[in-house]
Short mmCIF file of C-alpha atoms in Angstrom, two decimals:
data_model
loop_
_atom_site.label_atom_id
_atom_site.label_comp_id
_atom_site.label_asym_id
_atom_site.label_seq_id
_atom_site.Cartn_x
_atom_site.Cartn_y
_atom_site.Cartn_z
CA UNK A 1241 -9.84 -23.97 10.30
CA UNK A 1242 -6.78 -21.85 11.37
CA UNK A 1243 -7.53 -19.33 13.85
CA UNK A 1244 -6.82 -15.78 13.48
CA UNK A 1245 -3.63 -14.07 14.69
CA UNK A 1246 -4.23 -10.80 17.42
CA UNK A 1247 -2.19 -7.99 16.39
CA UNK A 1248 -1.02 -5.62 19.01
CA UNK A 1249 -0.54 -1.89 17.29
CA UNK A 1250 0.98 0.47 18.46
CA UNK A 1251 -0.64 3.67 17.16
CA UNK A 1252 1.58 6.56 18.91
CA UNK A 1253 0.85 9.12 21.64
CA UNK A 1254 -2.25 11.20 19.70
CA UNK A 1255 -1.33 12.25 16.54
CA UNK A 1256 -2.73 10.32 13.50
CA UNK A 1257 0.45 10.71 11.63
CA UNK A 1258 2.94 8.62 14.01
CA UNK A 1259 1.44 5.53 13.36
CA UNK A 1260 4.18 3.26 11.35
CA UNK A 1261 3.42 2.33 7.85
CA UNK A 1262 3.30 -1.39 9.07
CA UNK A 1263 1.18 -1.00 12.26
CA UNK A 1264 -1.32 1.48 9.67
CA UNK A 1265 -1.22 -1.62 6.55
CA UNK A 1266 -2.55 -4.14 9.13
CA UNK A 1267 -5.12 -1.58 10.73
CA UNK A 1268 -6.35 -1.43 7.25
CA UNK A 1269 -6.84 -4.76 6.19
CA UNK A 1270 -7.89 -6.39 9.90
CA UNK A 1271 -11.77 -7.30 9.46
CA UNK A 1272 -11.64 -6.83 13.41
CA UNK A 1273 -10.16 -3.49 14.72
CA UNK A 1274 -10.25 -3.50 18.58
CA UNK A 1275 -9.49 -0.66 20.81
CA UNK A 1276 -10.20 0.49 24.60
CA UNK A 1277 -13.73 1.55 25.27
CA UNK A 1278 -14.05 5.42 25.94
CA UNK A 1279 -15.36 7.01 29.39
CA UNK A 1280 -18.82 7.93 29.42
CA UNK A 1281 -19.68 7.00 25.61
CA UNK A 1282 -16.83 9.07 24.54
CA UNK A 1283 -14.09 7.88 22.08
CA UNK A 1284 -11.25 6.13 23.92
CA UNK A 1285 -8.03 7.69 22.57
CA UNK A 1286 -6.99 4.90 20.72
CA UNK A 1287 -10.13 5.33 18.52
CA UNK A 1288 -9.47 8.94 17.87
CA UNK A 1289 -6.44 8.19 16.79
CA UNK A 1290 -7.38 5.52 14.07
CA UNK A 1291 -10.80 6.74 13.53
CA UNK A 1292 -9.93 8.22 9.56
CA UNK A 1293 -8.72 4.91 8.75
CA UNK A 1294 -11.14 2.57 9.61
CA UNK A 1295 -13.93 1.41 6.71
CA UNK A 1296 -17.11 0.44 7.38
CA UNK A 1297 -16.77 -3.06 6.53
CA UNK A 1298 -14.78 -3.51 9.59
CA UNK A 1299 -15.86 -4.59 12.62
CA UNK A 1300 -15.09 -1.99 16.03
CA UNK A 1301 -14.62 -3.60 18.76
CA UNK A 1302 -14.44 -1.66 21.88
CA UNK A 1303 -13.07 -3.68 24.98
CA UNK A 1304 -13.98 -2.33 28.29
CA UNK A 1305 -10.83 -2.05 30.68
CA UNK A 1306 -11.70 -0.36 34.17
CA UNK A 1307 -9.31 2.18 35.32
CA UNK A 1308 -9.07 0.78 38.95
CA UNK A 1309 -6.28 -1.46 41.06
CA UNK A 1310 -8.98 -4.21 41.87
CA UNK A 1311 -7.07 -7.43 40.74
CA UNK A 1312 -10.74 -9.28 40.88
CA UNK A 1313 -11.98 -6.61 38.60
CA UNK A 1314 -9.29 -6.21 36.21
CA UNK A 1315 -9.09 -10.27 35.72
CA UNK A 1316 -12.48 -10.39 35.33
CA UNK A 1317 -12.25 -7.68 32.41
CA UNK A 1318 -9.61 -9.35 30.99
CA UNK A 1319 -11.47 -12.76 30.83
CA UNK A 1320 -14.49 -10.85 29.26
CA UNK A 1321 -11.96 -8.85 26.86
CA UNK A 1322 -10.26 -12.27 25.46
CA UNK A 1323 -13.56 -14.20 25.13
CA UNK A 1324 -14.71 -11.24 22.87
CA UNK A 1325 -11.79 -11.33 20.58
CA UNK A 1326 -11.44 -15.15 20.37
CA UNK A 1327 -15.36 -15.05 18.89
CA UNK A 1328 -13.95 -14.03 15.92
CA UNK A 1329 -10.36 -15.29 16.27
CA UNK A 1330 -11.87 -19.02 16.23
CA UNK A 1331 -13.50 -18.25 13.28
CA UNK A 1332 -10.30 -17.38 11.17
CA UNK A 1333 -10.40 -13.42 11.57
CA UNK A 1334 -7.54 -11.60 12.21
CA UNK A 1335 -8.26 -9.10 14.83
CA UNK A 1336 -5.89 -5.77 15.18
CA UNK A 1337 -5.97 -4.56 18.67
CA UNK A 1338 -4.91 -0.74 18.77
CA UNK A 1339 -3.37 0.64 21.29
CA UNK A 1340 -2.03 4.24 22.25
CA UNK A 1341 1.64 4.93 22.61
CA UNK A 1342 3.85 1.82 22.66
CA UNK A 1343 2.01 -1.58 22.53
CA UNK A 1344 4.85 -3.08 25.27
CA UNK A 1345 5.32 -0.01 27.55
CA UNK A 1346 2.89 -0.09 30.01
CA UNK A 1347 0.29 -1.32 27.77
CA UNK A 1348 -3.11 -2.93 28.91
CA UNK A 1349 -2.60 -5.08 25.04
CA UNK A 1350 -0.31 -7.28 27.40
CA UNK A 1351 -2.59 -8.15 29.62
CA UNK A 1352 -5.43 -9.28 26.91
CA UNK A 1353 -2.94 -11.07 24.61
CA UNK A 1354 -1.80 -12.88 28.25
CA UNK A 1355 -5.25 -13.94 29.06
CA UNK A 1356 -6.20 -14.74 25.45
CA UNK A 1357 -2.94 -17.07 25.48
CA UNK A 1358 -3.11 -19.29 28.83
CA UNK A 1359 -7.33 -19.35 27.76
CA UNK A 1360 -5.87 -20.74 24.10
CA UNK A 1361 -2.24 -21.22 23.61
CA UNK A 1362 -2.54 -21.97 19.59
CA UNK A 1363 -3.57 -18.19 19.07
CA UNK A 1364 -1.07 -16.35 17.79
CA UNK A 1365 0.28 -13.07 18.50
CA UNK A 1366 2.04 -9.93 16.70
CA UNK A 1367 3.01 -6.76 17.87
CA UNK A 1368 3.98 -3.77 16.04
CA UNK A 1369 6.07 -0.74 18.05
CA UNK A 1370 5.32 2.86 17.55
CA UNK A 1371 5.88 5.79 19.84
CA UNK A 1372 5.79 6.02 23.32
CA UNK A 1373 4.82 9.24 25.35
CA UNK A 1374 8.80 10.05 26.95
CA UNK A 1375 9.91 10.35 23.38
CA UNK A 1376 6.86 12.23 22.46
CA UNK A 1377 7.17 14.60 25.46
CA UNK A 1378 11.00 14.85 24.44
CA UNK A 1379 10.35 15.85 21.12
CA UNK A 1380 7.47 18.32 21.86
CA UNK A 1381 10.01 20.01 24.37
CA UNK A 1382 13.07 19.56 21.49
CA UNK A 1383 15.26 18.20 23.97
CA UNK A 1384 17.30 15.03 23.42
CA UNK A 1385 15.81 12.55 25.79
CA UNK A 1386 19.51 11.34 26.99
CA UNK A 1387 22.99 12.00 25.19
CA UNK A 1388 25.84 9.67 25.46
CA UNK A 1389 25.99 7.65 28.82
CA UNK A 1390 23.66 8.85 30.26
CA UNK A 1391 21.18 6.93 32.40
CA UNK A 1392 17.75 7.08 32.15
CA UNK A 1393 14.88 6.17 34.36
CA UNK A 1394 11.00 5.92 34.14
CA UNK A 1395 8.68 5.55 37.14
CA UNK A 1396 5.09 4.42 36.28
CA UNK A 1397 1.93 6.26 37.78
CA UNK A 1398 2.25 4.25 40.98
CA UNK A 1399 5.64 4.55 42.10
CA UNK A 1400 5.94 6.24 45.92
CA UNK A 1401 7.56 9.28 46.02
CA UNK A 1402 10.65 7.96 48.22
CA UNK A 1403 11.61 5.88 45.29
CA UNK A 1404 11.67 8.93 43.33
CA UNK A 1405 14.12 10.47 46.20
CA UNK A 1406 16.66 7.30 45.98
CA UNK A 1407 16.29 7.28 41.58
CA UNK A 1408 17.68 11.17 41.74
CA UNK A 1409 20.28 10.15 44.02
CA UNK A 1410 21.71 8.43 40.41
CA UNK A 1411 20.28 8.50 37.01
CA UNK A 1412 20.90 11.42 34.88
CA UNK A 1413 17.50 11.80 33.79
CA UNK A 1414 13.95 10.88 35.24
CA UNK A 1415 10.80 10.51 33.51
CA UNK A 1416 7.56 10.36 35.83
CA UNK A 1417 4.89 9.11 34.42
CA UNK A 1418 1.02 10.35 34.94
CA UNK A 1419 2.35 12.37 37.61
CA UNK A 1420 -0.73 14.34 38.28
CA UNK A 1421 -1.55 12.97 41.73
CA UNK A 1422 1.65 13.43 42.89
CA UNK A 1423 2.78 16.73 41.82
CA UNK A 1424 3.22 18.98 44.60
CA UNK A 1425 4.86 16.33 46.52
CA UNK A 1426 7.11 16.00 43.64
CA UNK A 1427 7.31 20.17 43.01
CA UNK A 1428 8.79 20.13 46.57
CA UNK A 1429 11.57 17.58 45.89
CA UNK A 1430 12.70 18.85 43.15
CA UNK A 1431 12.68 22.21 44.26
CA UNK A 1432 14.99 21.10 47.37
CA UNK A 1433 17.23 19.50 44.70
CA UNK A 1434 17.23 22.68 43.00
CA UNK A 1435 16.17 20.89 39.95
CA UNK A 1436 12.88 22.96 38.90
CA UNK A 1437 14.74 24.98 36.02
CA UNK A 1438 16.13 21.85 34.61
CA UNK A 1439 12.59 19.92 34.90
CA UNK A 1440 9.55 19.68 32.31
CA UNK A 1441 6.63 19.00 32.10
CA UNK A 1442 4.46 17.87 29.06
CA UNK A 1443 0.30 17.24 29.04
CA UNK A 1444 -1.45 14.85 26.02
CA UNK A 1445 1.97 15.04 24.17
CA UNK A 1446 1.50 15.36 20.42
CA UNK A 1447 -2.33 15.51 20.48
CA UNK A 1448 -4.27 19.26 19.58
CA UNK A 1449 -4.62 19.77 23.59
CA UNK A 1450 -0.91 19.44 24.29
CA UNK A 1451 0.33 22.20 26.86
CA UNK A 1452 4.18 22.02 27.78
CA UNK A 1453 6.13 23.60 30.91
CA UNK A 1454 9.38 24.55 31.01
CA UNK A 1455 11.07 25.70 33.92
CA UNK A 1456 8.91 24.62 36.81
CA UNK A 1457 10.25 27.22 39.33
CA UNK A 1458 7.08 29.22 39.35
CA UNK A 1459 5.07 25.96 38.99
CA UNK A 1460 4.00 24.60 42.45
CA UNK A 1461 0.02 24.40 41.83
CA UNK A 1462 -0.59 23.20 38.49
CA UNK A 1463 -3.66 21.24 37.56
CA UNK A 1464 -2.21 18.50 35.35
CA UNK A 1465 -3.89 16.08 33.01
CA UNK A 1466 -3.84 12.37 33.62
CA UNK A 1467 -2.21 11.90 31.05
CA UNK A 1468 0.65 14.08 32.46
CA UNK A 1469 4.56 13.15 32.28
CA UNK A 1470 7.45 14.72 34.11
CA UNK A 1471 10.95 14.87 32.70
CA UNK A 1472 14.00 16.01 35.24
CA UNK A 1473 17.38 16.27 33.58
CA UNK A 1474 19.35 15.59 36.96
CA UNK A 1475 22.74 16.06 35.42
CA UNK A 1476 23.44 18.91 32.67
CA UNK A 1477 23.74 17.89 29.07
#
């Protein structure tokens, strides 16, 4: 028997409707939809997201991931994670794995589809882009992201705040990811740059909760979201 192929979808940063036309076809007519587990019992945001398209003769899936930086834990997951989906892969299934924003921008669908692969290299893999959360955030501000030559970068959750010091020193613009733990310590860079007026920033982009700053001059103690990003336009457009 040929074993099924794991499809990586990319369903977009929260709302329902930026999910492609291909990514939302497959989510359809998958047997097996997979997604994140939730927090607490709640609905991860990848199920929230798909949850009007799913049918009842569809088996959910919900893959436990631990937000943590444990490598023991988070291989362990992952082992647990690919032996789930390659129960029903084995047996011919297709199983369509969605995930929020972009499926290959800091996704945690790379890390299963890795696992699942080295465990069984026959399985096959497909991966369908969508929209990730800078060009969300960019269009919720309606701000071109970059114009002509300009040079972009994007710093993860985890990147040290004297990295963010050398990146201003020359890209044009700067996109901070889940920069909630670090904010003040950012607030206080950028405002020795004089860069607050020219810096945004955008919470749950595109979802019903989204809350969007402009001008961050008046803006040292916010209370951000996790799911937080920062845009700085260093150099005028």
């Amino acid at each position: 028997m040929q074993t099924g192929t794991l499809y990586g979808i990319s369903v977009g940063t929260g709302d329902p409707e930026l999910i492609t036309l291909k990514g939302l076809n497959l989510l359809k007519n998958a047997p097996v939809v997979a997604f994140p587990a939730g927090i607490g019992g709640k609905q991860g945001i990848a199920q929230r997201i798909i949850a009007q398209w799913l049918q009842p003769n569809q088996v959910q899936l919900a893959l436990q991931f631990p937000y943590i930086q444990d490598e023991a834990v988070l291989n362990s997951a992952w082992q647990l994670a690919a032996l789930q989906v390659w129960l029903y892969l084995q047996q011919g299934k297709d199983v369509a794995f969605a995930c929020e924003g972009d499926i290959s921008f800091y996704s945690t669908f790379t890390y299963l589809a890795a696992t699942l692969q080295q465990q069984h290299p026959e399985v096959r893999v497909q991966t369908v882009p969508g929209v990730a959360s800078p060009m969300a955030a960019a269009a919720a501000l309606g701000l071109p992201l970059t114009l002509r030559d300009q040079r972009l970068v994007v710093l993860p959750a985890l990147y040290r705040v004297e990295e963010l010091e050398t990146v201003l020193n020359w890209a044009d613009v700067v996109v901070l990811m889940k920069v909630s733990s670090v904010y003040p310590q950012v607030w206080q860079m950028l405002e020795q740059r004089d860069l607050l007026k020219s810096s945004y920033v955008v919470e749950r982009a595109t979802t019903t909760e989204q809350v969007v700053y402009s001008d961050l001059r008046d803006r040292s103690n916010l209370k951000l979201h996790y799911f937080s990003l920062l845009i700085v336009k260093v150099t005028g457009d």
